[in-house]
Short mmCIF file of C-alpha atoms and ligand atoms in Angstrom, two decimals:
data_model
loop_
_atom_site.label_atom_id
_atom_site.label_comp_id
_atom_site.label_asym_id
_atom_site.label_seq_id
_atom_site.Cartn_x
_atom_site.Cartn_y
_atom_site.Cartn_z
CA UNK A 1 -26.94 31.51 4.48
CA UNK A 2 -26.04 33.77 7.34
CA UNK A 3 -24.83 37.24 6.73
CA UNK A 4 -22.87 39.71 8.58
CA UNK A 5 -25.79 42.37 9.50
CA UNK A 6 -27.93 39.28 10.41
CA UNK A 7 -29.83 39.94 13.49
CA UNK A 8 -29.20 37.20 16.65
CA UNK A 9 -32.91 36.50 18.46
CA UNK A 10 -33.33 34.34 21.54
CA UNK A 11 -36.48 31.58 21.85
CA UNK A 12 -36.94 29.73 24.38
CA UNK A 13 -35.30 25.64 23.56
CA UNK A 14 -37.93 23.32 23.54
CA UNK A 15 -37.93 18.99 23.55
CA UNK A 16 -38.03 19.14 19.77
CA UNK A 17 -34.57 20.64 20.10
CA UNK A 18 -32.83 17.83 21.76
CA UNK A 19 -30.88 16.22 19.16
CA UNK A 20 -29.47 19.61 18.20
CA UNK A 21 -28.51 20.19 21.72
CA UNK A 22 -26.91 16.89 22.23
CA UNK A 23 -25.20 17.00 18.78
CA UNK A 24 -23.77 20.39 20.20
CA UNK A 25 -22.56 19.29 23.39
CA UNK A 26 -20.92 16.17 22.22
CA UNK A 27 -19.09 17.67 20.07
CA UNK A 28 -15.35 17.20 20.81
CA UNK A 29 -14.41 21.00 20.93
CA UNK A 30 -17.45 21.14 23.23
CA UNK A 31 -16.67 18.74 25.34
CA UNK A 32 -12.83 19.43 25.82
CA UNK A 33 -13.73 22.86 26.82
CA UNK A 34 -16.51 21.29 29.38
CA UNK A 35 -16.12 20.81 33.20
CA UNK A 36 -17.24 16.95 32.22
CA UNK A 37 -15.14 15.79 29.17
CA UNK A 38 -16.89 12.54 28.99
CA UNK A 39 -19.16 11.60 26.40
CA UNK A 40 -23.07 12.59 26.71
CA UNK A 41 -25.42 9.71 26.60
CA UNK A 42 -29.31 10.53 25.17
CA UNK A 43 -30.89 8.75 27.76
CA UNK A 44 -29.14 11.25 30.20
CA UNK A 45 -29.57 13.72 27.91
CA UNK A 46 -33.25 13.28 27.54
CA UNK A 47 -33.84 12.96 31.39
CA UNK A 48 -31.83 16.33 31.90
CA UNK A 49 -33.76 18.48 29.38
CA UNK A 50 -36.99 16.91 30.65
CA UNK A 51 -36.08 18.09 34.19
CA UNK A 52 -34.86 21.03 32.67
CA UNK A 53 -38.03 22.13 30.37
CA UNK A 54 -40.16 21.33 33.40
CA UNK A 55 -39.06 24.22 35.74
CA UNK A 56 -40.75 27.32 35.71
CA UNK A 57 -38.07 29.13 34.39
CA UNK A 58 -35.69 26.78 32.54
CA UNK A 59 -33.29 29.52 31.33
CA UNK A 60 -32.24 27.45 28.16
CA UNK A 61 -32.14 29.42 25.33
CA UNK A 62 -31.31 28.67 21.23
CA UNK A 63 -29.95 31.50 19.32
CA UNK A 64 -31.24 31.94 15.75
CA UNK A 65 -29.95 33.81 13.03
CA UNK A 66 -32.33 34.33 10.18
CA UNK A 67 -34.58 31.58 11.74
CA UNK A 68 -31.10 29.01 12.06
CA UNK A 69 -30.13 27.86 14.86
CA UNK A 70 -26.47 28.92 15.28
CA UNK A 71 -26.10 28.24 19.24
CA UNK A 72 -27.65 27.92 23.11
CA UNK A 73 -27.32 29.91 26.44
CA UNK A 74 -27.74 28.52 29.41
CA UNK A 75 -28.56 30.39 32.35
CA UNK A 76 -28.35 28.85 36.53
CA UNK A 77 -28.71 32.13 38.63
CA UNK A 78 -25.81 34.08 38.10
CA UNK A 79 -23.69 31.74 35.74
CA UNK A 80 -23.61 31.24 32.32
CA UNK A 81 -22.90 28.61 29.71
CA UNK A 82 -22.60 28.47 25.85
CA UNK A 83 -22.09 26.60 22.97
CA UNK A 84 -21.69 27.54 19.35
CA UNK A 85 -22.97 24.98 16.89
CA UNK A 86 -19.76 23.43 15.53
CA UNK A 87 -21.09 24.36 11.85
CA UNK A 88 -21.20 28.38 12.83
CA UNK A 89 -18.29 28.82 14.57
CA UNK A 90 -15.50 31.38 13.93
CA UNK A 91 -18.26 34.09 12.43
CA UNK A 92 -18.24 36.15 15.41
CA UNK A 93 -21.61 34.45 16.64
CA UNK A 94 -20.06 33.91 20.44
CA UNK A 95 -19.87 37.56 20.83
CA UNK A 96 -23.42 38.59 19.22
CA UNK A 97 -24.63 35.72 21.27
CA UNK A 98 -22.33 36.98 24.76
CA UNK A 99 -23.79 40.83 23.84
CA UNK A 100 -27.49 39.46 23.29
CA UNK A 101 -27.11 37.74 26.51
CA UNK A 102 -25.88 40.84 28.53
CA UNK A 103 -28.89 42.84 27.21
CA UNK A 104 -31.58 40.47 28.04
CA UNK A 105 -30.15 39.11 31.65
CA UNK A 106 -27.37 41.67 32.30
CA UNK A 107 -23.58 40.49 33.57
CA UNK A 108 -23.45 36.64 34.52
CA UNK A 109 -20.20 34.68 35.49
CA UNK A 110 -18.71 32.02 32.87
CA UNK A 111 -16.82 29.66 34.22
CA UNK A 112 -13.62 29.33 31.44
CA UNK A 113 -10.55 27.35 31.26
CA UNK A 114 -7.92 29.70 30.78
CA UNK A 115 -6.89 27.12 27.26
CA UNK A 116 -10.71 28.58 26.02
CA UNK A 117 -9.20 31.88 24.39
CA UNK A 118 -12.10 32.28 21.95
CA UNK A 119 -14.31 32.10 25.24
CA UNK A 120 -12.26 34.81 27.70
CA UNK A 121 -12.22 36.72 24.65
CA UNK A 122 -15.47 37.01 23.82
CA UNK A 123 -16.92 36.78 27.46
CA UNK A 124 -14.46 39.61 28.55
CA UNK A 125 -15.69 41.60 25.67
CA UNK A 126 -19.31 41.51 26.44
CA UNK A 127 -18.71 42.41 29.38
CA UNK A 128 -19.34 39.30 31.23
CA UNK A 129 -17.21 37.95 34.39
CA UNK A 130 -14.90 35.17 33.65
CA UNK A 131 -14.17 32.64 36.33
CA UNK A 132 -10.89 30.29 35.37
CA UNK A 133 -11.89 26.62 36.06
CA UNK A 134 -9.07 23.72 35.92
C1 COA B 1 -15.86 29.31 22.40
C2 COA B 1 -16.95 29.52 21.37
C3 COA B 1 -18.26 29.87 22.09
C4 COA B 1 -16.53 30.68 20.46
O1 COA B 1 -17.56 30.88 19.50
P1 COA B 1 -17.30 31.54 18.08
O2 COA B 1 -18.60 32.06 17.56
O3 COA B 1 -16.58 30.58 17.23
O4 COA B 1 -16.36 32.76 18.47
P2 COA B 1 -16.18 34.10 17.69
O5 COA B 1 -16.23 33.80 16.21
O6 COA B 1 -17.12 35.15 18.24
O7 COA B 1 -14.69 34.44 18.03
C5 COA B 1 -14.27 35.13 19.19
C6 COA B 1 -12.78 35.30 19.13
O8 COA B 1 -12.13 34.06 19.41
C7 COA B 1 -11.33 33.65 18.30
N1 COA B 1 -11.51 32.20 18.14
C8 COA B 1 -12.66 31.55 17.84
N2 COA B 1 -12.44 30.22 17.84
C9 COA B 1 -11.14 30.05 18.12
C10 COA B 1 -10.31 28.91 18.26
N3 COA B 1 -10.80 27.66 18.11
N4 COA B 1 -9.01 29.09 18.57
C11 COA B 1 -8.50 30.34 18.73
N5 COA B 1 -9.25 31.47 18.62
C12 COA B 1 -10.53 31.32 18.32
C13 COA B 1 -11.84 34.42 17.12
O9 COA B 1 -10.85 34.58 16.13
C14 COA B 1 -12.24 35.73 17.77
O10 COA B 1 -11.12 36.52 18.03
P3 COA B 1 -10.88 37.92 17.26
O11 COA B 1 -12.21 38.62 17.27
O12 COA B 1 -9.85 38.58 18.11
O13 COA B 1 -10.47 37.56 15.90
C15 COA B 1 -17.16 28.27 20.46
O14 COA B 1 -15.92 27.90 19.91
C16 COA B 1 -17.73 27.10 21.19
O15 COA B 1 -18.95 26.94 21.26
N6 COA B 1 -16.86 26.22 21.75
C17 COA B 1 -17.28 25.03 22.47
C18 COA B 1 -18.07 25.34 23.72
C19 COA B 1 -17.38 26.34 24.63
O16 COA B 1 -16.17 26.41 24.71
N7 COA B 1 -18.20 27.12 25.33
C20 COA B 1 -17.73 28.09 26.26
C21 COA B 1 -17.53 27.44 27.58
S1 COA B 1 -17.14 28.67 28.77
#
């Protein structure tokens, strides 16, 4: 059970967390919110976080609360990308997430479509720099 005064923590994502992150990112609200709409295939999936886990600094991140996941960061240079997991959404975790982020890497871009209100919100909030995609 999460509660309010719950404190967010980053760890580094891992292969073990693969199903969770492809669980996340095919989820429909993900995905209509994504630059690529289309549905995620494992085998892809796999082969990206294999690449991605590989690099010396893979800037993936899972966000726990209490030790549970509740969503991922993604960092490439100066951008950022996040997800919420679908079951922890609408508790204020994008913005503890968003503030975490900011503290840890300092201001990075997020590429929004302007339909993503929860996202400008919470990324204009945390004082992050929103770029409108199509
Ligand atoms: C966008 C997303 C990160 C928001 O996460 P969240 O933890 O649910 O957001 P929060 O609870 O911190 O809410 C932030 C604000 O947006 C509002 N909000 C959240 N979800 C919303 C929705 N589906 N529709 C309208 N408003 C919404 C909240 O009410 C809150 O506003 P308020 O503080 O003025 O009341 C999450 O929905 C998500 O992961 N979506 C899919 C992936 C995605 O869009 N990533 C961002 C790509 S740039």
């Amino acid at each position: 059970m999460i509660h309010d005064g719950d404190k967010l923590t980053f760890r580094r994502a891992t292969i073990e967390d693969a199903k969770m992150l492809f669980d996340w990112r095919n989820d429909p609200e993900t995905r209509a919110m994504s630059r690529d709409t289309s549905v995620l295939l494992m085998d892809n999936h796999l082969a990206w976080l294999t690449r991605r886990l590989a690099l010396s600094e893979p800037g993936l991140y899972i966000a726990e609360i209490d030790k549970i996941p509740v969503g991922t960061v993604r960092l490439d240079q100066d951008e950022i990308s996040y997800a919420v997991s679908p079951s922890h959404r609408r508790k204020g975790i994008a913005e503890k997430m968003l503030n975490r982020a900011f503290e840890l890497f300092g201001p990075k871009i997020a590429e929004v479509k302007r339909e993503n209100t929860a996202s400008v919100k919470v990324a204009e909030r945390t004082g992050h720099i929103i770029k409108f995609i199509d």
